[in-house]
Coordinates of C-alpha atoms in Angstrom, one line a residue:
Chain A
X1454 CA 25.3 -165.5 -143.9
X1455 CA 27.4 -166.7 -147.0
X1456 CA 30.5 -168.4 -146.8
X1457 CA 32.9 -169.8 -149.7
X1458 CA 34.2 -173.3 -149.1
X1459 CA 37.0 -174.6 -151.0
X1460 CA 37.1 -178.2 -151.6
X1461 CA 38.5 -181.1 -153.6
X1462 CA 41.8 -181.9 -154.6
X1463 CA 44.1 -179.0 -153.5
X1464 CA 40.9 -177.1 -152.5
X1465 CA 39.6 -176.4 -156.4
X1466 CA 36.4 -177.0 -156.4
X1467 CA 34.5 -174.0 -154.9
X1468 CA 31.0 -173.7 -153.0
X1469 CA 29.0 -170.8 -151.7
X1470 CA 27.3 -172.2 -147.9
X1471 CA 24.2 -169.7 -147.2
X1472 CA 22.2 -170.0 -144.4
X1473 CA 22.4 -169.3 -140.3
X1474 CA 24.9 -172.1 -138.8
X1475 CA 22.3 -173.0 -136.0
X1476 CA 20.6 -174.9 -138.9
X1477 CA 18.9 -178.3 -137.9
X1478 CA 17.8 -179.4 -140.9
X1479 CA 19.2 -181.0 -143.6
X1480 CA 21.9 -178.7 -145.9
X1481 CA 20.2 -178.8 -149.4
X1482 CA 23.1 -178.9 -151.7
X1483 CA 23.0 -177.6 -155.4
X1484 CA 25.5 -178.7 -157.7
X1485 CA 25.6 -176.5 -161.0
X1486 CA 23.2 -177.3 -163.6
X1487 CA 24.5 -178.3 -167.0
X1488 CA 27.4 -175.8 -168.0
X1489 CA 24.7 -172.9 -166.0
X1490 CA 27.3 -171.2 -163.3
X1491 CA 26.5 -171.9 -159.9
X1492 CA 24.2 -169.3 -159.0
X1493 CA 21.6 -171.7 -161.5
X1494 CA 19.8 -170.6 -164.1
X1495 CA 18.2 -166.7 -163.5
X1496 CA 20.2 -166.8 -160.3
X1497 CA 17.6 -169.3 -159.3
X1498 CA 20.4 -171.0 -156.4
X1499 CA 20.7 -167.9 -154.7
X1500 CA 16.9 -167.3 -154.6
X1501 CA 16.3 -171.0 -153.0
X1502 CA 19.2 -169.5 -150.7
X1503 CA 17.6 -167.2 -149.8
X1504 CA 13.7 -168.0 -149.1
X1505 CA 14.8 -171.8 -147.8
X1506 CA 17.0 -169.5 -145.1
X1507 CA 13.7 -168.5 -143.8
X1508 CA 12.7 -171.5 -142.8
X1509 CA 16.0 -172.4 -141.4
X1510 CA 17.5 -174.5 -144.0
X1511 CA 20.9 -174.2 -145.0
X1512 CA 22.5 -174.6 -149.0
X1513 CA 25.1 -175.3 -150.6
X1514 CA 25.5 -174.4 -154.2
X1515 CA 28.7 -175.2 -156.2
X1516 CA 30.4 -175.5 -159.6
X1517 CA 31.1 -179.2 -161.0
X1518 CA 34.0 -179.7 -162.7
X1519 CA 34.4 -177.9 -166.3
X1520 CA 31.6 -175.6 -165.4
X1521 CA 31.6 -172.0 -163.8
X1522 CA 35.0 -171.3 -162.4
X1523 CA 36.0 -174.8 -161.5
X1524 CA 38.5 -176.4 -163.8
X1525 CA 38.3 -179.8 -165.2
X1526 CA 40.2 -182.3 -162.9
X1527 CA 41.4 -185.5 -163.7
X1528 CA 39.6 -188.6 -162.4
X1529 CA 36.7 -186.3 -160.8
X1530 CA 33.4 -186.0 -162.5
X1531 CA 30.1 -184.7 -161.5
X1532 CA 29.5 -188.1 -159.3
X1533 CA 33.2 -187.5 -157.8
X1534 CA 32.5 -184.1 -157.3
X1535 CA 29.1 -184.1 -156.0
X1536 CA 30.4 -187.1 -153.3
X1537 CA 33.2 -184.7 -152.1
X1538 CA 31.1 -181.3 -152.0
X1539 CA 28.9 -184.1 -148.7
X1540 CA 32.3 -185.4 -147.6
X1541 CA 33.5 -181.5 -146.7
X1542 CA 30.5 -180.8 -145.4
X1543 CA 30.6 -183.7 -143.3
X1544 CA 33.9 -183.3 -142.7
X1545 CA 33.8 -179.6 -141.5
X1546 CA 31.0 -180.7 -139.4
X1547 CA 28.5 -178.6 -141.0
X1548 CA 26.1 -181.5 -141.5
X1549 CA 25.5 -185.3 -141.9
X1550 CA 22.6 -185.1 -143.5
X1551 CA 21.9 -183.4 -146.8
X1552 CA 19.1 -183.2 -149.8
X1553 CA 21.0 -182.9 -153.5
X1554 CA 19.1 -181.8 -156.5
X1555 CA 18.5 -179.0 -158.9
X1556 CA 17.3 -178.4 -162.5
X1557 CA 17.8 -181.0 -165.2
X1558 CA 21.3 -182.4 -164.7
X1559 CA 21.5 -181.2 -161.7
X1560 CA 18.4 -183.2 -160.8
X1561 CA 20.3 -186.2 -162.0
X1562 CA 22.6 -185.7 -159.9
X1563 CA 20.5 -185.6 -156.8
X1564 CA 19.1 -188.5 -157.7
X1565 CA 22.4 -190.7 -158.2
X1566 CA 23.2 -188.8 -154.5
X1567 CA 20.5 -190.1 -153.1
X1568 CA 20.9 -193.8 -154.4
X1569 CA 24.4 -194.1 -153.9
X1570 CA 24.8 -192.2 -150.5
X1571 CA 23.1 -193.2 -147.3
X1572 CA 23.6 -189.5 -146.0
X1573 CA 21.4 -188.3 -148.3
X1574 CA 17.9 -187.6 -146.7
X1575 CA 16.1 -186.4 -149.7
X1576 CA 16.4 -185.3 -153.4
X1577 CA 15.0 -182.4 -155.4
X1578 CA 14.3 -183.7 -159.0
X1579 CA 13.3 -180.4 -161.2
X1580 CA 13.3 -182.0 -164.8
X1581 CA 14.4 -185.1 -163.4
X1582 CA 14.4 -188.6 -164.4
X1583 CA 10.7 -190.0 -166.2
X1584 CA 9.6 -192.3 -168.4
X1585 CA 6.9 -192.0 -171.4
X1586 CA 4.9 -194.7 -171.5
X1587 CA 1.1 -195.5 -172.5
X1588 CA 0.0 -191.9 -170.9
X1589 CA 2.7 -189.9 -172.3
X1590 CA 1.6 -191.5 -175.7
X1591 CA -2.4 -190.7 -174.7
X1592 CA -1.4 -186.7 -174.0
X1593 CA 0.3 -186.3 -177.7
X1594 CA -2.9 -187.9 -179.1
X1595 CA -4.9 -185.5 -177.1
X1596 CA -2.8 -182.7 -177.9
X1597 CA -3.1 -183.3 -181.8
X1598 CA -6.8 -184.0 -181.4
X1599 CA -7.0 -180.4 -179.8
X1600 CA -5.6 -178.4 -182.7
X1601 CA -7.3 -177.8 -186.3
X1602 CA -8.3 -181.5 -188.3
X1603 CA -6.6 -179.6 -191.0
X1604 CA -3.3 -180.5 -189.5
X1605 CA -3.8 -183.7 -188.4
X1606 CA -2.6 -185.8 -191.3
X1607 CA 0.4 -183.9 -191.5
X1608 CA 1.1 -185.0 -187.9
X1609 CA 0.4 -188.6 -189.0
X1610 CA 2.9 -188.5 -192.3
X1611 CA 5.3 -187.6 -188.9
X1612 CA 4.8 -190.0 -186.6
X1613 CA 5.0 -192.4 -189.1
X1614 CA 8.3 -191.4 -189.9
X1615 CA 9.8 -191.5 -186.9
X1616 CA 9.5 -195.1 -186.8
X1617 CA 8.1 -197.0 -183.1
X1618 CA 10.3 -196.9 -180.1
X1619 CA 10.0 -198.8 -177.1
X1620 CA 7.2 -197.5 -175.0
X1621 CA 9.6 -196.5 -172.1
X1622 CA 12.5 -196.0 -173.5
X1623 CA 13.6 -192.5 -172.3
X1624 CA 13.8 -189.8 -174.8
X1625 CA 16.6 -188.0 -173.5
X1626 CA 18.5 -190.9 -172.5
X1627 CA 21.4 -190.5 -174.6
X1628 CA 22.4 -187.4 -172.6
X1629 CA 21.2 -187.7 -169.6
X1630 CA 22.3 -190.2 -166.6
X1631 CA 19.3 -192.0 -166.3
X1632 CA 18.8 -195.8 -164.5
X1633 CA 16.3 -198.2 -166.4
X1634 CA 12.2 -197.9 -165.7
X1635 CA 13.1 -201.3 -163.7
X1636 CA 15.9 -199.6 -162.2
X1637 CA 14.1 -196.7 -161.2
X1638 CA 11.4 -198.3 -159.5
X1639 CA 13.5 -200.2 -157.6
X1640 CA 15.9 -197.5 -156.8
X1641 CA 12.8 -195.5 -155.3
X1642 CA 11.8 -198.3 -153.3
X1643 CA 15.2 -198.4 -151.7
X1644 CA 15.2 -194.7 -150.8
X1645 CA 11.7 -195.4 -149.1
X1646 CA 13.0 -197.9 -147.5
X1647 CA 15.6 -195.7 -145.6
X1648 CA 12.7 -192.8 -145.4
X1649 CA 14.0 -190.7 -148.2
X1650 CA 11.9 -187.4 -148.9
X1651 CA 11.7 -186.8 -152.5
X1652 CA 10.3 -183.7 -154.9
X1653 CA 9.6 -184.0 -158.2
X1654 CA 9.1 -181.3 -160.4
X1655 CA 8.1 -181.5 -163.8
X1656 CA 7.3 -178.4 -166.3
X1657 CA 6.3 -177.5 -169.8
X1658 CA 10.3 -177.7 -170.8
X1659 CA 10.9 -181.3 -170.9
X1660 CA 7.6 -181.9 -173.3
X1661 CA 9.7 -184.8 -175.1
X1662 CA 9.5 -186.9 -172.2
X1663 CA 6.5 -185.8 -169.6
X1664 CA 3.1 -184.3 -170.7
X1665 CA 0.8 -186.3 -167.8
X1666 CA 0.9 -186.3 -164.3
X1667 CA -0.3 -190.2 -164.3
X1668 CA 3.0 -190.9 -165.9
X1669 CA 4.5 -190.6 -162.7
X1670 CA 3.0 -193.2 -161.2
X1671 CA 3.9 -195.9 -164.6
X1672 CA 7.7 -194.5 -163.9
X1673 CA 7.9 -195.2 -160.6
X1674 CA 5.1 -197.7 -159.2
X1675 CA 3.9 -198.1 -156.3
X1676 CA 6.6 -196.0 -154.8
X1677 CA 5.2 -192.5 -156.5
X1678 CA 2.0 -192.9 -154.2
X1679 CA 4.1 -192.7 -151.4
X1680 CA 3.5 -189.7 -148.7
X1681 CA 7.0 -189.2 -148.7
X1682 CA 7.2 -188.6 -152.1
X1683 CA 5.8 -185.1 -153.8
X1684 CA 4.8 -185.1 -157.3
X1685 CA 4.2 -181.7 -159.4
X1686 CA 3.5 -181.1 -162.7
X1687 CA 2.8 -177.4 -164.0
X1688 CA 2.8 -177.8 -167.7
X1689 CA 2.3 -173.6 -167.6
X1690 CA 5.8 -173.6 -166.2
X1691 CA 9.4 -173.1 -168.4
X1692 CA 12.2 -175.0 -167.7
X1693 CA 14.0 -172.4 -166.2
X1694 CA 11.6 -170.5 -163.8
X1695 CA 12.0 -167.6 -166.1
X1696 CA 9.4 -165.6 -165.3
X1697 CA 8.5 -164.5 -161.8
X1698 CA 5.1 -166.2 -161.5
X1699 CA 7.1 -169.5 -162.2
X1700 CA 9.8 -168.6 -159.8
X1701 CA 7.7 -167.5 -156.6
X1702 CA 5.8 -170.7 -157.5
X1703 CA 8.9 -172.7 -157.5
X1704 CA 9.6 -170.9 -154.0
X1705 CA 6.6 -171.6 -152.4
X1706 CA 6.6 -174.8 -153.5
X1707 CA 10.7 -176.2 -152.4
X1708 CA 10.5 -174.3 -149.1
X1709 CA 6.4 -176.0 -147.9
X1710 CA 8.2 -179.2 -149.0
X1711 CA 11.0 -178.5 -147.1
X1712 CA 9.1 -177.6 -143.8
X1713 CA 7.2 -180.8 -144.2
X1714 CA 9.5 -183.2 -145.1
X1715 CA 11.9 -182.6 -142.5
X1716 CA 10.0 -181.0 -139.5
X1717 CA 11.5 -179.7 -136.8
X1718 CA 11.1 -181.4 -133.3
X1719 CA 10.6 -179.8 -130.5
X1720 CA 14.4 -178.5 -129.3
X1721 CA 15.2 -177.9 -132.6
X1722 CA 16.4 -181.0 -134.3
X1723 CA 15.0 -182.6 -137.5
X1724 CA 12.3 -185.5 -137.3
X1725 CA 13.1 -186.4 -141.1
Chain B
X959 CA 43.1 -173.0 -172.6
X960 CA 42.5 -173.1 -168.7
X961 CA 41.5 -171.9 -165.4
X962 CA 44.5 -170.8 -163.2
X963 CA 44.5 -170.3 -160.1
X964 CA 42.9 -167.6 -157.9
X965 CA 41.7 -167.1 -154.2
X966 CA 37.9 -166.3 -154.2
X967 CA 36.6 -164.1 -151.0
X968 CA 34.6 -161.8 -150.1
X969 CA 35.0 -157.9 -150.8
X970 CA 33.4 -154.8 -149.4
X971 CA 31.1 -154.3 -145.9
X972 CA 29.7 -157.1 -144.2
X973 CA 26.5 -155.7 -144.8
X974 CA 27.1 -156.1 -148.4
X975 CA 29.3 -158.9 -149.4
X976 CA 30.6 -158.8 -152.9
X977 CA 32.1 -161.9 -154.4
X978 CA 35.0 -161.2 -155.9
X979 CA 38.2 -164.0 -157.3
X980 CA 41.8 -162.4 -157.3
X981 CA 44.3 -164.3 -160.5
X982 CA 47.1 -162.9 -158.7
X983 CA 50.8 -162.0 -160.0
X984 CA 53.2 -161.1 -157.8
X985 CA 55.6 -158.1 -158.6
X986 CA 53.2 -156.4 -161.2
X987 CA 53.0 -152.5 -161.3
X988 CA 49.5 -153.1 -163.1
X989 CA 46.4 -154.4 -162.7
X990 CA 43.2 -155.7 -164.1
X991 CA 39.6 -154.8 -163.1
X992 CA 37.5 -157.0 -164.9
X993 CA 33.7 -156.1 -164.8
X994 CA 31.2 -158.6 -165.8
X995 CA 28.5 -158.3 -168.3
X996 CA 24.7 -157.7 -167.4
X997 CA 21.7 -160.0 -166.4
X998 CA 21.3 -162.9 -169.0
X999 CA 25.0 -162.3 -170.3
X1000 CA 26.6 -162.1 -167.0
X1001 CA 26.5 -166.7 -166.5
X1002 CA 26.8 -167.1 -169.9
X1003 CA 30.4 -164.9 -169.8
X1004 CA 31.3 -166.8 -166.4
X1005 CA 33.6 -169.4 -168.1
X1006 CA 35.3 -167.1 -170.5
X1007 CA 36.1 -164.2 -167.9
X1008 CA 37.7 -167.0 -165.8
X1009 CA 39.7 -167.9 -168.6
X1010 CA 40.7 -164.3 -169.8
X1011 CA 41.6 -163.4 -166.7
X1012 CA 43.7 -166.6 -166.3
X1013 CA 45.8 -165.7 -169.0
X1014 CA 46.5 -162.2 -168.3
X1015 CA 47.6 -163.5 -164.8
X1016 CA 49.6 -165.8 -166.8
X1017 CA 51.2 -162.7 -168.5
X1018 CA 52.1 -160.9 -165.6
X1019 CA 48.7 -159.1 -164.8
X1020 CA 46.9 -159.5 -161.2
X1021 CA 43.1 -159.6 -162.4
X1022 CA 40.4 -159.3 -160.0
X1023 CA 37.0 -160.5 -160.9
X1024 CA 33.7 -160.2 -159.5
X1025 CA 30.1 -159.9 -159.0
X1026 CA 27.6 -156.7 -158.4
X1027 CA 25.7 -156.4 -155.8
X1028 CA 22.8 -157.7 -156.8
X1029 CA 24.1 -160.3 -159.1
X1030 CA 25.7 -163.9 -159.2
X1031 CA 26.8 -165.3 -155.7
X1032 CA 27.0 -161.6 -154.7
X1033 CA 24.8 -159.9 -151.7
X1034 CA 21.6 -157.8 -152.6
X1035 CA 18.7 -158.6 -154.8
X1036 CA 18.4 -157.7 -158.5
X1037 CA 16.3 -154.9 -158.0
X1038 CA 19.0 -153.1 -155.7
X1039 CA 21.3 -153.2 -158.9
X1040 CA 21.7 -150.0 -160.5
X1041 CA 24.3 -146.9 -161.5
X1042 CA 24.6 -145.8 -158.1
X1043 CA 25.3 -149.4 -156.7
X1044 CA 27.6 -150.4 -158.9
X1045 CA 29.4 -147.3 -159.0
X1046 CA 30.0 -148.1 -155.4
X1047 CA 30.7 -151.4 -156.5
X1048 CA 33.3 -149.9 -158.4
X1049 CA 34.8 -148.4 -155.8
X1050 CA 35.2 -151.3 -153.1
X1051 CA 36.8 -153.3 -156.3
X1052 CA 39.0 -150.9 -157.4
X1053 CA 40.3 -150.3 -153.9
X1054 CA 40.8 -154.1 -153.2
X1055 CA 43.1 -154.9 -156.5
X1056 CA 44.8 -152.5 -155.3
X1057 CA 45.2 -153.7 -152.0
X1058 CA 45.1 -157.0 -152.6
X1059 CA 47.6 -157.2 -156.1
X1060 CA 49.7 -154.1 -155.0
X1061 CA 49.5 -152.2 -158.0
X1062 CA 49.0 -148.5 -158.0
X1063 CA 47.2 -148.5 -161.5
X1064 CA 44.2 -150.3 -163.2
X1065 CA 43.2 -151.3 -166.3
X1066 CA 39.2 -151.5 -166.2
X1067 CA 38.2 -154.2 -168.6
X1068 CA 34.5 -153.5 -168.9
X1069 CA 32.4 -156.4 -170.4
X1070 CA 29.4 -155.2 -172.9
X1071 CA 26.7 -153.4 -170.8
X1072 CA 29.4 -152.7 -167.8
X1073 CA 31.2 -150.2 -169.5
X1074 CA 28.2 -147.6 -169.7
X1075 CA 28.2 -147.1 -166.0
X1076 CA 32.2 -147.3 -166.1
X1077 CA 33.0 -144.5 -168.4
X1078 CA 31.6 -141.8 -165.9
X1079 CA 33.0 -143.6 -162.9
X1080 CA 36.5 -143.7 -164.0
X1081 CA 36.7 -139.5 -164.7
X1082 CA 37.0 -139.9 -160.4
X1083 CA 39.6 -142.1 -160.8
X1084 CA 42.9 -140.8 -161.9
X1085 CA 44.7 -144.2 -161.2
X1086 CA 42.2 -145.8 -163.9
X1087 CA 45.2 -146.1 -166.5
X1088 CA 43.1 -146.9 -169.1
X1089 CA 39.1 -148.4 -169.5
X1090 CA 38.6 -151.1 -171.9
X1091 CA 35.3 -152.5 -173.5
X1092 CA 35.0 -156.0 -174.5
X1093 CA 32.4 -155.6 -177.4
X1094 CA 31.0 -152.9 -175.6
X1095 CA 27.1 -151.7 -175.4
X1096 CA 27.3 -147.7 -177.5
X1097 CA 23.7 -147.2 -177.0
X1098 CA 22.0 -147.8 -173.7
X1099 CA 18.7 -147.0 -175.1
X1100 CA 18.8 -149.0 -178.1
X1101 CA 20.6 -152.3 -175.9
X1102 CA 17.3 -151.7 -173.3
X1103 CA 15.0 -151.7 -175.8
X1104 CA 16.6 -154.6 -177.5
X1105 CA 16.1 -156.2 -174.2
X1106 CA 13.0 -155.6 -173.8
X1107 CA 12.1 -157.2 -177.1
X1108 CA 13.9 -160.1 -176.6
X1109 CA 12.2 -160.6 -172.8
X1110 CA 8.8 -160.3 -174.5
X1111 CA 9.9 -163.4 -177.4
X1112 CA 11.3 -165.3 -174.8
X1113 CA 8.2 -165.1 -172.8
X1114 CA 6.0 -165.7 -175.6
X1115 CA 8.0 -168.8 -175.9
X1116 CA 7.8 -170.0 -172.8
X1117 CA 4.3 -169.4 -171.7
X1118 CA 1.1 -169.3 -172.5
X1119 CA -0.4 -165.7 -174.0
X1120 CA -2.2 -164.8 -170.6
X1121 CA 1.2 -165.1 -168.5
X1122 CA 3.1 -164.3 -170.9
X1123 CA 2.0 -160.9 -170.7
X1124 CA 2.7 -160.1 -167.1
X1125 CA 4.3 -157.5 -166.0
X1126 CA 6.6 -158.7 -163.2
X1127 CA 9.6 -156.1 -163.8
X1128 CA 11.9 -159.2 -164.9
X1129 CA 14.3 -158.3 -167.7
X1130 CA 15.7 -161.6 -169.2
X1131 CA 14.8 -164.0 -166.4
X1132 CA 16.3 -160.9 -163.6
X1133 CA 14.9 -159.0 -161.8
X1134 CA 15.5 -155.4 -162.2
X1135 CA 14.2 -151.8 -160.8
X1136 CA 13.1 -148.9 -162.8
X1137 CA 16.1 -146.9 -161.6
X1138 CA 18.4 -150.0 -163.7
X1139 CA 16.0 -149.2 -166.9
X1140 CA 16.7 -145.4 -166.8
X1141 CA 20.0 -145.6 -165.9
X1142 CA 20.3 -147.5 -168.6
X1143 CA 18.3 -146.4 -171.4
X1144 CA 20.3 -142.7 -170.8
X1145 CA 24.2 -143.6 -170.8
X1146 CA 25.6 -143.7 -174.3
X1147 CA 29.5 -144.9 -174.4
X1148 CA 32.0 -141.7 -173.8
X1149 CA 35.6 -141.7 -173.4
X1150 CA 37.1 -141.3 -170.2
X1151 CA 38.2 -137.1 -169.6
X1152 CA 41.2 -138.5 -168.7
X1153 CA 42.1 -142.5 -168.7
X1154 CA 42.1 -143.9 -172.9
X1155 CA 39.3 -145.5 -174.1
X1156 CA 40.1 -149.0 -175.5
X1157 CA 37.6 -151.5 -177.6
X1158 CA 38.0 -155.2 -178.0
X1159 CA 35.7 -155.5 -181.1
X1160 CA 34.3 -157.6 -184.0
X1161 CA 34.8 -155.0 -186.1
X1162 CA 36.2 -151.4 -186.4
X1163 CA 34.0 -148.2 -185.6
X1164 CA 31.1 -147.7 -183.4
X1165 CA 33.2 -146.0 -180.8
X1166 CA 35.6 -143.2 -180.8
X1167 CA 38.7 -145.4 -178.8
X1168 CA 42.4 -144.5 -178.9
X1169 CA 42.8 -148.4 -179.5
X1170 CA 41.2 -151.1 -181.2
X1171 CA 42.0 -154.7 -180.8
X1172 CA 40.0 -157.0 -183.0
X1173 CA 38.4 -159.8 -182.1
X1174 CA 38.3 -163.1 -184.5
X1175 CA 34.7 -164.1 -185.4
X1176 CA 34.7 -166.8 -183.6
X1177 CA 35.0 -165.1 -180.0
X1178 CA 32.2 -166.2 -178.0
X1179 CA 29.2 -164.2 -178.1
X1180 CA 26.7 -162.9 -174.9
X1181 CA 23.9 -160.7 -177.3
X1182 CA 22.5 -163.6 -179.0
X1183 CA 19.5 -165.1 -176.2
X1184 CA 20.0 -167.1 -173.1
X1185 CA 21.6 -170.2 -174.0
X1186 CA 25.2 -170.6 -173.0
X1187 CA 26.2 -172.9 -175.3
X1188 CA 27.5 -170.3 -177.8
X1189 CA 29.4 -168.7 -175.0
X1190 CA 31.5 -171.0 -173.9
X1191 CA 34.4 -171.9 -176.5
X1192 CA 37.7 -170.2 -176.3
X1193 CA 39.7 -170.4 -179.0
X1194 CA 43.4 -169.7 -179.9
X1195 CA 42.9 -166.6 -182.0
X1196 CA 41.2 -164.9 -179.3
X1197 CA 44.1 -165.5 -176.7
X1198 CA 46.5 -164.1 -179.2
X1199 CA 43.9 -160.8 -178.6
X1200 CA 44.2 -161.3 -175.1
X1201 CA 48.0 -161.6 -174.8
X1202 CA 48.4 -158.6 -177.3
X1203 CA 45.8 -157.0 -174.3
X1204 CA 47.9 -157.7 -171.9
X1205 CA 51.3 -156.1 -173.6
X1206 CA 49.1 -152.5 -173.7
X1207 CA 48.2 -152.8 -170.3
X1208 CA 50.9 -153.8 -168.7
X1209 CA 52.7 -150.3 -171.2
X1210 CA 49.6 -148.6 -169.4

């Protein structure tokens, strides 16, 4: 069942809440990604809506600020916004426990939810915050090394011109909202600390920044080895989920994380 | 340039909710259907249609947006989306503006692709005053197949040549039935029997309308990929279009 919730000041922010209201575990709640309506990218929102209803898990998807139909409103930005889509909830006594995330920006956002707000049981990172380091660096070698010798010194004359750059220094970090490596480690340790569940999702798309799965583990330390922490990497995936192959895997993937990471007692309740 | 306001709700049977947002304006004797574009252009047109039909609210004209079954934050899948459903679409819209604004007579405001399906459905509705296209789709067949082309680039892009190449009946990232692609790939634009035909173009010709209003060249465009950014940016010129859209419906 779908409702529309109206929230914010004077009630202008708007939200679609899918899912049956008996619903024990956490409401996974989808703010828009980028200037994407919120129905996400290829209607991707409503199809996490849809299979996570399944299992009994209840989202929330809704335009920030600026994008979709929301207008822009003074003094409330995607941090404001996102803070006041959990407050209704709260408030309207839907839930007190939610998982924030998406695609990219949105996965930013779930990630600055989860640090920030105690009610925040787990994030979905898709695209989400990484850093390069020595085995990003190892991958592009590889990667060169893989095509035809014939091109290799034009790849050099390249690299050579784009100058050095600190090893992790983010490559996207001038627009997205990103902590520090330090930061980030430290951040995840937090979450652990309060038994956050956390999935990470990285694809083919963001290429500048992630192109080995062991780069996970030099982001985030010892955190990333973590059972409560879920690490995927298809580089055969888009950034999007465009084609159904990548979206069913997407599927299959969010709602088995899901189930796990916040089980259900016995009597109904979650044990996350 | 902004958003307005409007109530959003929820339109049609339980059993198949659409999502629908009313700009109302009280004391109007018209109103404005607004029908979204298709698949891929259909979130990239999101922000514009909000603002368009801000403005003609603005100007005196209730406008009711929303979503086909099938599509955006309405019911259904995509593969449930085709003539027949959103002809009935059509219907449960038409029938709440109505209710909802108080006006006896519509202006349809078709969006690209939309107005294929809409130029037969309007000949069974004489309160249609007149349909307009916003850079309307002429040739289903051709816009299909340019579709279809565009799917297979962006796929080729995207993946790897052994998934590329699946068949998954996606059509720019959506799912769609084979009924959609017929339906489709048949309808060429016609005038209404009875209601005007109206075109918000680019440029002149391509369709035989009783009224052109011409677009500046820097309206936003929904034919040119999936990115959004080149959707998105509204700019004074292309208001004045709107406002002198709103004097010929409101003369309807």
């Amino acid at each position: 069942m779908q409702t529309i919730e109206r929230f914010g000041p004077d009630g202008r922010l708007i939200g679609i809440l899918d899912g049956d209201a008996a619903s024990r575990r956490p409401v996974l709640v989808l703010p828009n990604a980028g200037l994407v309506p919120r129905a996400g990218p290829f209607r991707l929102h409503v199809e996490i809506a849809r299979r996570l209803g399944a299992s009994g898990v209840r989202t929330f998807r809704f335009d920030l600020p600026g994008a979709g139909e929301s207008p822009h409103l003074s003094g409330i930005d995607a941090r404001a916004a996102t803070r006041l889509a959990l407050d209704h909830l709260q408030a309207r006594g839907i839930a007190q426990r939610f998982v924030v995330g998406g695609v990219c920006s949105a996965a930013d956002r779930g990630w600055i939810a989860a640090v920030e707000d105690p009610r925040v049981a787990g994030a979905v990172l898709l695209d989400g915050v990484a850093f390069k380091g020595p085995w990003f660096e190892f991958a592009r070698i590889a990667g060169v090394l893989a095509r035809p010798p014939r091109t290799w010194l034009g790849v050099m004359r390249r690299r050579l011109g784009e100058g050095s750059a600190a090893a992790d220094a983010p490559a996207t970090a001038a627009y997205r909202d990103w902590p520090t490596r330090a930061q980030a480690q430290a951040q995840l340790a937090a979450l652990l600390a309060r038994d956050a569940r956390l999935l990470f999702v990285y694809t083919r798309g963001v290429g500048d920044y992630f192109r080995d799965l062991r780069q996970f583990g030099w982001s985030f330390g010892a955190g990333a080895r973590d059972p409560r922490v879920t690490c995927h990497y298809w580089r055969d995936v888009d950034h999007t989920f465009y084609a159904r192959f990548a979206r069913e895997r997407l599927l299959d993937a969010l709602q088995a994380w899901y189930e796990r990471a916040f089980p259900l007692r016995t009597g109904g309740s979650d044990a996350g | 340039m902004s958003v307005g306001d409007w109530q959003p709700g929820w339109i049609g049977a339980a059993a198949r909710p659409l999502y629908a947002a009313l700009h109302a304006a009280p004391g109007a004797e018209v109103g404005v259907l607004m029908l979204p574009p298709l698949l891929h252009e259909q979130p990239r047109s999101r922000r514009v249609l909000v603002e368009v039909a801000s403005r003609l609210a603005e100007a005196g004209l209730p406008c009711l947006r929303f979503d086909y079954y099938g599509t955006g934050d309405s019911g259904g899948a995509g593969d449930e989306h085709d003539f027949a459903s959103i002809h009935a679409d059509l219907d449960v819209a038409l029938a709440a503006l109505q209710a909802q604004a108080a006006v006896a007579r519509v202006v349809v405001l078709a969006w690209r692709a939309s107005i294929l399906p809409a130029c037969t459905w309007a000949d069974a509705h004489p309160e249609v005053a007149a349909l307009a296209g916003w850079e309307p789709v002429v040739d289903g067949a051709a816009w299909v197949a340019g579709l279809e082309a565009a799917d297979r680039d962006e796929r080729r892009e995207r993946y790897a040549a052994g998934e590329a190449q699946q068949v998954d009946a996606y059509l720019m990232g959506f799912p769609t039935s084979p009924r959609w692609r017929t339906d489709f790939s048949a309808a060429r634009l016609q005038a209404p029997k009875r209601a005007p035909l109206w075109v918000l173009t680019r440029a002149e010709g391509g369709a035989d309308a009783q009224r052109h209003f011409a677009l500046p060249a820097d309206a936003p465009r929904f034919d040119d990929g999936v990115g959004i950014e080149n959707a998105m940016f509204l700019s004074r010129k292309l208001f004045g279009v709107v406002d002198d859209f709103a004097h010929a419906a409101r003369a309807a």
